[in-house]
Coordinates of N, CA and C in Angstrom, one line a residue:
M272 N 43.2 -42.5 -26.3 CA 43.4 -42.0 -25.0 C 43.7 -40.5 -24.9
A273 N 44.5 -40.1 -25.9 CA 44.8 -38.7 -26.0 C 43.5 -37.8 -26.2
T274 N 42.6 -38.4 -27.0 CA 41.4 -37.7 -27.3 C 40.6 -37.5 -26.0
M275 N 40.6 -38.5 -25.2 CA 39.8 -38.5 -23.9 C 40.4 -37.4 -23.0
E276 N 41.7 -37.3 -22.9 CA 42.4 -36.4 -22.1 C 42.1 -34.9 -22.6
M277 N 42.1 -34.7 -23.9 CA 41.8 -33.4 -24.4 C 40.4 -33.0 -24.1
A278 N 39.4 -34.0 -24.2 CA 38.0 -33.7 -23.9 C 37.9 -33.3 -22.5
E279 N 38.6 -34.0 -21.6 CA 38.5 -33.7 -20.2 C 39.1 -32.3 -19.9
T280 N 40.2 -32.0 -20.5 CA 40.8 -30.8 -20.3 C 39.9 -29.6 -20.9
G281 N 39.3 -29.8 -22.0 CA 38.4 -28.8 -22.5 C 37.2 -28.5 -21.6
I282 N 36.7 -29.6 -21.1 CA 35.6 -29.4 -20.1 C 36.0 -28.6 -18.9
G283 N 37.2 -28.9 -18.4 CA 37.7 -28.2 -17.3 C 37.9 -26.8 -17.5
R284 N 38.4 -26.4 -18.7 CA 38.6 -25.0 -19.1 C 37.2 -24.3 -19.2
R285 N 36.2 -25.0 -19.7 CA 34.9 -24.3 -19.8 C 34.4 -24.0 -18.4
R286 N 34.6 -25.0 -17.5 CA 34.1 -24.8 -16.2 C 34.8 -23.6 -15.5
D287 N 36.1 -23.4 -15.7 CA 36.8 -22.3 -15.2 C 36.3 -21.0 -15.7
R288 N 36.0 -21.0 -17.0 CA 35.5 -19.8 -17.7 C 34.2 -19.3 -17.1
D289 N 33.4 -20.2 -16.6 CA 32.0 -19.8 -16.1 C 32.1 -19.5 -14.6
R290 N 33.2 -19.6 -14.0 CA 33.3 -19.4 -12.5 C 33.0 -17.9 -12.2
G291 N 32.1 -17.7 -11.2 CA 31.7 -16.4 -10.8 C 30.5 -15.9 -11.6
Q292 N 30.0 -16.6 -12.5 CA 28.8 -16.2 -13.3 C 27.6 -16.0 -12.4
T293 N 27.4 -16.9 -11.5 CA 26.2 -16.8 -10.6 C 26.3 -15.6 -9.7
A294 N 27.5 -15.2 -9.2 CA 27.6 -14.0 -8.4 C 27.3 -12.8 -9.2
I295 N 27.7 -12.7 -10.5 CA 27.5 -11.6 -11.3 C 26.0 -11.5 -11.6
E296 N 25.4 -12.6 -11.9 CA 23.9 -12.6 -12.2 C 23.1 -12.1 -11.0
F297 N 23.5 -12.6 -9.8 CA 22.8 -12.2 -8.6 C 22.9 -10.7 -8.4
V298 N 24.1 -10.2 -8.5 CA 24.3 -8.7 -8.3 C 23.5 -7.9 -9.4
G299 N 23.4 -8.5 -10.6 CA 22.6 -7.7 -11.6 C 21.1 -7.8 -11.4
V300 N 20.6 -8.9 -10.8 CA 19.2 -9.1 -10.6 C 18.7 -8.5 -9.3
T301 N 19.6 -8.4 -8.3 CA 19.2 -7.9 -7.0 C 18.4 -6.5 -7.0
P302 N 18.9 -5.5 -7.8 CA 18.1 -4.3 -7.8 C 16.7 -4.5 -8.4
L303 N 16.6 -5.3 -9.3 CA 15.2 -5.6 -9.9 C 14.3 -6.2 -8.9
I304 N 14.8 -7.1 -8.1 CA 14.1 -7.8 -7.1 C 13.6 -6.8 -6.0
I305 N 14.6 -5.9 -5.6 CA 14.3 -4.9 -4.6 C 13.2 -3.9 -5.2
L306 N 13.3 -3.5 -6.4 CA 12.3 -2.6 -7.0 C 10.9 -3.3 -7.0
L307 N 10.9 -4.6 -7.3 CA 9.6 -5.3 -7.4 C 9.0 -5.4 -6.0
L308 N 9.8 -5.6 -4.9 CA 9.3 -5.6 -3.6 C 8.8 -4.3 -3.1
V309 N 9.5 -3.2 -3.5 CA 9.0 -1.8 -3.2 C 7.7 -1.6 -3.9
A310 N 7.5 -2.0 -5.1 CA 6.3 -1.8 -5.9 C 5.2 -2.5 -5.2
L311 N 5.4 -3.8 -4.8 CA 4.4 -4.6 -4.1 C 4.0 -4.0 -2.8
W312 N 5.0 -3.4 -2.1 CA 4.7 -2.8 -0.8 C 3.8 -1.5 -1.0
Q313 N 4.1 -0.8 -2.0 CA 3.4 0.4 -2.3 C 1.9 0.1 -2.7
C314 N 1.8 -1.0 -3.5 CA 0.4 -1.5 -3.8 C -0.4 -1.9 -2.6
A315 N 0.3 -2.5 -1.6 CA -0.3 -2.9 -0.4 C -0.8 -1.7 0.4
L316 N 0.1 -0.7 0.4 CA -0.3 0.6 1.1 C -1.5 1.3 0.5
I317 N -1.6 1.2 -0.8 CA -2.7 1.8 -1.5 C -4.0 1.1 -1.2
G318 N -3.9 -0.3 -1.2 CA -5.1 -1.1 -0.9 C -5.5 -0.9 0.6
Y319 N -4.6 -0.8 1.5 CA -4.9 -0.6 2.9 C -5.5 0.8 3.1
T320 N -5.1 1.8 2.3 CA -5.6 3.1 2.4 C -7.1 3.2 1.9
F321 N -7.3 2.4 0.8 CA -8.7 2.3 0.4 C -9.6 1.7 1.4
S322 N -9.1 0.7 2.1 CA -9.9 0.0 3.1 C -10.1 0.9 4.3
L323 N -9.1 1.7 4.7 CA -9.3 2.6 5.8 C -10.3 3.7 5.5
A324 N -10.2 4.3 4.3 CA -11.1 5.4 3.9 C -12.5 4.9 3.8
G325 N -12.7 3.8 3.3 CA -14.1 3.3 3.2 C -14.7 3.0 4.6
N326 N -13.9 2.4 5.4 CA -14.4 2.1 6.8 C -14.6 3.3 7.6
A327 N -13.7 4.3 7.5 CA -13.9 5.6 8.2 C -15.1 6.3 7.8
A328 N -15.4 6.3 6.5 CA -16.6 7.0 6.0 C -17.9 6.2 6.4
D329 N -17.8 4.9 6.4 CA -19.0 4.1 6.9 C -19.3 4.4 8.4
V330 N -18.3 4.3 9.2 CA -18.4 4.6 10.6 C -18.9 6.0 10.9
A331 N -18.4 7.0 10.1 CA -18.7 8.4 10.3 C -20.2 8.6 9.9
A332 N -20.6 8.0 8.8 CA -22.0 8.2 8.4 C -23.0 7.6 9.4
R333 N -22.7 6.4 10.0 CA -23.6 5.9 11.0 C -23.6 6.7 12.3
A334 N -22.4 7.2 12.7 CA -22.3 8.0 13.9 C -23.1 9.4 13.7
G335 N -22.9 10.0 12.5 CA -23.6 11.2 12.3 C -25.1 11.1 12.2
N336 N -25.5 9.9 11.7 CA -27.0 9.7 11.5 C -27.6 9.4 12.9
G337 N -26.8 8.8 13.8 CA -27.4 8.4 15.1 C -27.3 9.5 16.1
A338 N -26.5 10.6 15.9 CA -26.3 11.6 16.9 C -27.6 12.5 17.0
Q339 N -27.9 12.8 18.2 CA -29.1 13.6 18.5 C -28.8 15.1 18.2
R340 N -27.6 15.6 18.7 CA -27.2 16.9 18.5 C -25.8 16.9 17.9
S341 N -25.4 17.9 17.3 CA -24.1 18.1 16.7 C -23.6 16.9 15.9
S342 N -24.4 16.5 14.9 CA -24.2 15.3 14.2 C -22.9 15.5 13.4
E343 N -22.5 16.7 12.9 CA -21.3 16.8 12.2 C -20.0 16.6 13.0
A344 N -20.1 17.0 14.3 CA -18.9 16.8 15.2 C -18.8 15.3 15.5
A345 N -20.0 14.6 15.7 CA -20.0 13.2 16.0 C -19.4 12.4 14.8
C346 N -19.8 12.9 13.6 CA -19.4 12.2 12.4 C -17.9 12.3 12.2
K347 N -17.3 13.5 12.4 CA -15.9 13.7 12.2 C -15.1 13.0 13.3
R348 N -15.6 13.0 14.5 CA -14.9 12.3 15.6 C -14.9 10.8 15.3
A349 N -16.0 10.3 14.9 CA -16.0 8.8 14.6 C -15.1 8.4 13.4
A350 N -15.0 9.3 12.4 CA -14.2 9.0 11.3 C -12.7 9.0 11.7
K351 N -12.3 9.8 12.6 CA -10.9 9.8 13.0 C -10.5 8.8 14.1
K352 N -11.6 8.3 14.7 CA -11.3 7.4 15.9 C -10.5 6.2 15.6
D353 N -10.8 5.4 14.5 CA -10.0 4.2 14.3 C -8.9 4.3 13.2
L354 N -8.7 5.5 12.7 CA -7.6 5.7 11.8 C -6.2 5.7 12.5
P355 N -5.3 5.0 11.9 CA -3.9 5.0 12.5 C -3.3 6.4 12.3
D356 N -2.3 6.7 13.1 CA -1.8 8.1 13.2 C -1.2 8.5 11.8
A357 N -0.7 7.6 11.0 CA -0.1 8.0 9.7 C -1.2 8.4 8.7
W358 N -2.4 8.0 9.0 CA -3.5 8.3 8.0 C -4.5 9.4 8.6
Q359 N -4.1 10.0 9.6 CA -5.1 11.1 10.2 C -5.3 12.2 9.2
T360 N -6.5 12.7 9.1 CA -6.9 13.7 8.1 C -7.9 14.7 8.7
D361 N -7.9 15.8 8.1 CA -8.9 16.8 8.5 C -9.9 17.0 7.3
N362 N -9.7 16.2 6.2 CA -10.5 16.3 5.0 C -11.7 15.4 5.1
I363 N -12.6 15.7 6.0 CA -13.8 14.9 6.3 C -15.0 15.8 6.0
T364 N -15.9 15.3 5.2 CA -17.2 16.0 4.9 C -18.4 15.2 5.4
C365 N -19.2 15.8 6.3 CA -20.4 15.2 6.8 C -21.6 16.1 6.4
A366 N -22.6 15.5 5.8 CA -23.8 16.3 5.5 C -25.0 15.5 5.4
P367 N -26.1 16.0 6.0 CA -27.4 15.3 5.9 C -28.0 15.6 4.5
E368 N -28.6 14.7 3.9 CA -29.4 14.9 2.7 C -30.8 14.4 2.9
R369 N -31.6 14.4 1.9 CA -32.9 13.9 2.0 C -32.9 12.4 2.2
G370 N -33.3 12.0 3.4 CA -33.4 10.6 3.8 C -32.0 9.9 4.0
L371 N -30.9 10.6 3.9 CA -29.6 10.0 4.1 C -28.7 10.9 4.9
Y372 N -27.7 10.3 5.5 CA -26.6 11.1 6.1 C -25.4 10.6 5.4
R373 N -24.7 11.5 4.7 CA -23.5 11.2 3.9 C -22.2 11.6 4.6
A374 N -21.2 10.8 4.4 CA -19.9 11.1 4.9 C -18.8 10.8 3.8
R375 N -17.9 11.7 3.7 CA -16.8 11.5 2.7 C -15.5 11.8 3.5
V376 N -14.6 10.8 3.3 CA -13.3 10.9 4.0 C -12.2 10.8 2.9
E377 N -11.3 11.7 2.9 CA -10.2 11.7 1.9 C -8.8 11.5 2.7
L378 N -8.1 10.4 2.3 CA -6.8 10.1 2.9 C -5.7 10.1 1.9
A379 N -4.5 10.6 2.4 CA -3.4 10.6 1.5 C -2.7 9.2 1.6
V380 N -2.3 8.6 0.5 CA -1.6 7.4 0.5 C -0.1 7.6 0.8
P381 N 0.4 7.0 1.9 CA 1.8 7.2 2.2 C 2.7 6.6 1.2
V382 N 3.9 7.1 1.0 CA 4.9 6.5 0.1 C 5.9 5.7 0.9
L383 N 5.9 4.4 0.7 CA 6.8 3.5 1.4 C 6.7 3.3 2.9
V384 N 6.8 4.4 3.6 CA 6.7 4.4 5.1 C 5.6 5.2 5.6
P385 N 4.6 4.7 6.2 CA 3.5 5.5 6.7 C 3.9 6.5 7.7
G386 N 3.5 7.7 7.6 CA 3.8 8.8 8.5 C 5.1 9.6 8.2
I387 N 5.9 9.1 7.3 CA 7.1 9.8 7.0 C 7.0 10.6 5.6
L388 N 6.6 9.9 4.6 CA 6.5 10.5 3.3 C 5.0 10.4 2.9
D389 N 4.3 11.5 3.0 CA 2.8 11.5 2.7 C 2.5 12.4 1.5
F390 N 3.3 12.3 0.4 CA 3.0 13.2 -0.7 C 2.4 12.3 -1.9
G391 N 1.9 11.2 -1.6 CA 1.3 10.3 -2.6 C -0.1 10.8 -3.0
P392 N -0.7 10.0 -3.8 CA -2.1 10.3 -4.2 C -3.0 10.2 -3.1
S393 N -4.2 10.7 -3.3 CA -5.2 10.6 -2.2 C -6.3 9.6 -2.6
V394 N -7.0 9.1 -1.6 CA -8.0 8.1 -1.8 C -9.2 8.6 -1.1
T395 N -10.4 8.5 -1.7 CA -11.6 9.0 -1.1 C -12.6 7.8 -0.8
G396 N -13.1 7.9 0.4 CA -14.1 6.9 0.9 C -15.4 7.6 1.0
N397 N -16.5 7.1 0.5 CA -17.8 7.7 0.6 C -18.8 6.6 1.2
A398 N -19.7 7.1 2.0 CA -20.7 6.2 2.6 C -21.9 7.1 3.0
A399 N -23.0 6.4 3.1 CA -24.3 7.0 3.4 C -25.0 6.1 4.4
S400 N -25.8 6.7 5.3 CA -26.6 5.9 6.2 C -28.0 6.4 6.1
A401 N -29.0 5.5 5.9 CA -30.4 5.9 5.8 C -30.9 6.4 7.1
K402 N -31.6 7.5 7.1 CA -32.3 8.1 8.3 C -33.5 7.3 8.6
E403 N -33.6 7.0 9.9 CA -34.7 6.2 10.4 C -35.6 7.1 11.2
G404 N -36.9 6.8 11.2 CA -37.8 7.4 12.0 C -38.3 8.7 11.6

């Protein structure tokens, strides 16, 4: 019987020794979880910027190709039309080539919050539209 009491007492002591371990582990892992979420958010912003740049270039090339006069102005206006405010840019190149109308849009990738920190890398979208007629 004494052995059983000692075993129970030992188990109780071990349990008391581990008290608070979960809280300490949570505090230690929380910054890593936050860093992972920040990295995933930044990756999402990069992907969204690629999508916006490609779409803006495509729309700009079609608009510049279809314009009767002032195709460059129509191209730049179309490229800026659907871009959110945080991704607005003046770095748009529109140029007719042999049988094509090319548009190039360069956007800065925002860092964490669109419109506040815009010193990230830039993404370029290129598109061309075949001239008809």
